[in-house]
Coordinates of C-alpha atoms in Angstrom, one line a residue:
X1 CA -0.4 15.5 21.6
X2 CA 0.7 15.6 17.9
X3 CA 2.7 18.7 17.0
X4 CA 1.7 21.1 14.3
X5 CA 4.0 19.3 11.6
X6 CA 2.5 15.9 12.5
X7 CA -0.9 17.0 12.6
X8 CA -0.8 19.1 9.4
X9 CA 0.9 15.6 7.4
X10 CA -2.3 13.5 9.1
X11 CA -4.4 15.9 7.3
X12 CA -3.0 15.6 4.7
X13 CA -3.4 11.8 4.3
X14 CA -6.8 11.8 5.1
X15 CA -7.8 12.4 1.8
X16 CA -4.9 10.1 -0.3
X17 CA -6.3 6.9 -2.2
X18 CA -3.1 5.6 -1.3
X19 CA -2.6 4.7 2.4
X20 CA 0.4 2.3 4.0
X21 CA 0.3 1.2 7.6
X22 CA 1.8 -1.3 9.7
X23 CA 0.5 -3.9 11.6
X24 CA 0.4 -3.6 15.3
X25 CA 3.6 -6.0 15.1
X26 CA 5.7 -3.3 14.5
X27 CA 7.0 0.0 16.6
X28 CA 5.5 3.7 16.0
X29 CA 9.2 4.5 15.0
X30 CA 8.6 3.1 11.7
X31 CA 5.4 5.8 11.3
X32 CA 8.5 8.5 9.5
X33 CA 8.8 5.8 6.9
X34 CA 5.2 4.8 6.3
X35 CA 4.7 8.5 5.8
X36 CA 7.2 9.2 3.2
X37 CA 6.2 6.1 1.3
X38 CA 2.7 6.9 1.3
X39 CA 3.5 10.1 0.2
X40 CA 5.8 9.1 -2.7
X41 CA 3.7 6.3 -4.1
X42 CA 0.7 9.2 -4.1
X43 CA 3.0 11.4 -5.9
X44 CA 4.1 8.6 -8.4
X45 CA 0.3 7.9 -8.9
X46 CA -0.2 12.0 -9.7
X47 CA 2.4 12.1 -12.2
X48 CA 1.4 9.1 -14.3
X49 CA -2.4 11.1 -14.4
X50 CA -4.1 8.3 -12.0
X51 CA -6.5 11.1 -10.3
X52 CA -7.4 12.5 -14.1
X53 CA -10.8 11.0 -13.9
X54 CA -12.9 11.3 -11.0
X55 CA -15.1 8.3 -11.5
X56 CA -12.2 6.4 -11.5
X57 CA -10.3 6.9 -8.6
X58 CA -8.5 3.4 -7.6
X59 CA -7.9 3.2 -3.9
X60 CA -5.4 1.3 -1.6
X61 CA -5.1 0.3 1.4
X62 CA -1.5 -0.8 2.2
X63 CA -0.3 -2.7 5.2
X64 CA 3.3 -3.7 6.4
X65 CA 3.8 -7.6 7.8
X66 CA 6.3 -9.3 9.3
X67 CA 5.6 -12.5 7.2
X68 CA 2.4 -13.0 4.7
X69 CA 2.3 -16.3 6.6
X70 CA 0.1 -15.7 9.1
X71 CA -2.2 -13.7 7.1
X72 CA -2.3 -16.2 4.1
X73 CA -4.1 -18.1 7.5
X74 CA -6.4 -15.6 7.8
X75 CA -7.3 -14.6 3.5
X76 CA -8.0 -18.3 3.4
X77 CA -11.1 -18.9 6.3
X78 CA -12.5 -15.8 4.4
X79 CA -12.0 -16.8 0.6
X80 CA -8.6 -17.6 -1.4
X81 CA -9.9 -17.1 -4.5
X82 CA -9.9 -13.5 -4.6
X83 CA -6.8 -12.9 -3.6
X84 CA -4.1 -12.7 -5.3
X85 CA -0.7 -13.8 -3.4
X86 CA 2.6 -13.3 -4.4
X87 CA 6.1 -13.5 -3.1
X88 CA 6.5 -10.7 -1.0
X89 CA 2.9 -9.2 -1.1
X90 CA -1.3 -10.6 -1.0
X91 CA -3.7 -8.4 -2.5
X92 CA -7.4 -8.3 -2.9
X93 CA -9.6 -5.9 -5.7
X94 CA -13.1 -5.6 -5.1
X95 CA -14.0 -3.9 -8.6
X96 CA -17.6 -2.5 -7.1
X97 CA -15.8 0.4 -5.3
X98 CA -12.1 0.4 -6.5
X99 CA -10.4 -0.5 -3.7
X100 CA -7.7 -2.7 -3.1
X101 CA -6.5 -4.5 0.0
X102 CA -2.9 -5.3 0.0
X103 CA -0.6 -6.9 2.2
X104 CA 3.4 -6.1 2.1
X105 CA 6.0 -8.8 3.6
X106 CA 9.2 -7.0 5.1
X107 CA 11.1 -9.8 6.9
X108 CA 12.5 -11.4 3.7
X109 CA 13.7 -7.8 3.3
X110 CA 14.9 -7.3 6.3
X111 CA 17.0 -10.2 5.9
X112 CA 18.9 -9.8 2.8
X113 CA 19.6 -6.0 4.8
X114 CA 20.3 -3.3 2.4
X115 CA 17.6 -1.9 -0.2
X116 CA 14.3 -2.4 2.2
X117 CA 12.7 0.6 1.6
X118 CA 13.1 0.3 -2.4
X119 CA 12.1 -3.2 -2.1
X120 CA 9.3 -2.2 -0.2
X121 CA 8.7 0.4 -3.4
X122 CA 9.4 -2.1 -5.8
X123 CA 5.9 -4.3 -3.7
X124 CA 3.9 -1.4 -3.6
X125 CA 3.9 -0.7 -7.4
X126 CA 4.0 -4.0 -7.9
X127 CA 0.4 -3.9 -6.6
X128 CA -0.9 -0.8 -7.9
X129 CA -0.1 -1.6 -11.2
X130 CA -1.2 -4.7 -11.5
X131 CA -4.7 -3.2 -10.7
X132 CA -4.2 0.3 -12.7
X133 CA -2.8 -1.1 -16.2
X134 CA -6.8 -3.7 -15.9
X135 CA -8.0 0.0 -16.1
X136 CA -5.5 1.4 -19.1
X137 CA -3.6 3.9 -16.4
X138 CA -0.3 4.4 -17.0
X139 CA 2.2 1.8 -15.0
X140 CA 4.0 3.8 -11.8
X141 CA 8.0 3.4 -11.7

């Protein structure tokens, strides 16, 4: 049973363009993180005037992986050529309903040990901007 505080922050995520969760290869004890990252990369989308115009509203749909190895597997039986892979992240735009579908590598993060969740900022922007600036919105920092 959620508490008050938990269920009141699940509220309100259900209506943020900007989700992040992890795979199922990770623990629930990361769920804190994904929260506040979620929540900072909605604010950072706010402040550059993303949500100004309600026919276009870009949405993403972030996920945490160990590796993009195994997922590359997958992106490929389905089709490479829309996505977009780079080091540390995969991403896919499908332009009819401005959404994207990312994919964020940790482990290589997780190995070098200090600066993960930055790094894991540094991907997530990484992404959205490379979709927001084809639509003239201001780049996130």
């Amino acid at each position: 049973m959620p508490t008050e505080k938990e269920q009141t922050i699940e509220e309100l995520q259900q209506g943020l363009p900007i989700t992040i969760v992890a795979d199922g290869q990770f623990s629930n004890s990361l769920k804190p993180l994904l929260t506040k990252l979620e929540m900072w990369i909605n604010f950072q989308a706010l402040k550059a005037d993303w949500y100004g115009n309600e026919d276009l509203i870009l949405s993403f749909d972030f996920t945490l992986v160990r590796s993009l190895e195994e997922k590359i597997q997958q992106i490929t039986e389905v089709s490479v050529e829309s996505w977009v892979v780079e080091s540390g992240y995969a991403y896919h735009y499908e332009s009819s309903c401005l959404t994207t579908i990312a994919f964020i590598a940790v482990d290589d993060l997780a190995q070098g040990g200090v600066g993960i969740e930055q790094a894991i900022k540094d991907r997530l922007t990484a992404v959205a901007n490379a979709i927001g600036v084809e639509h003239g919105l201001l780049a996130l920092s």
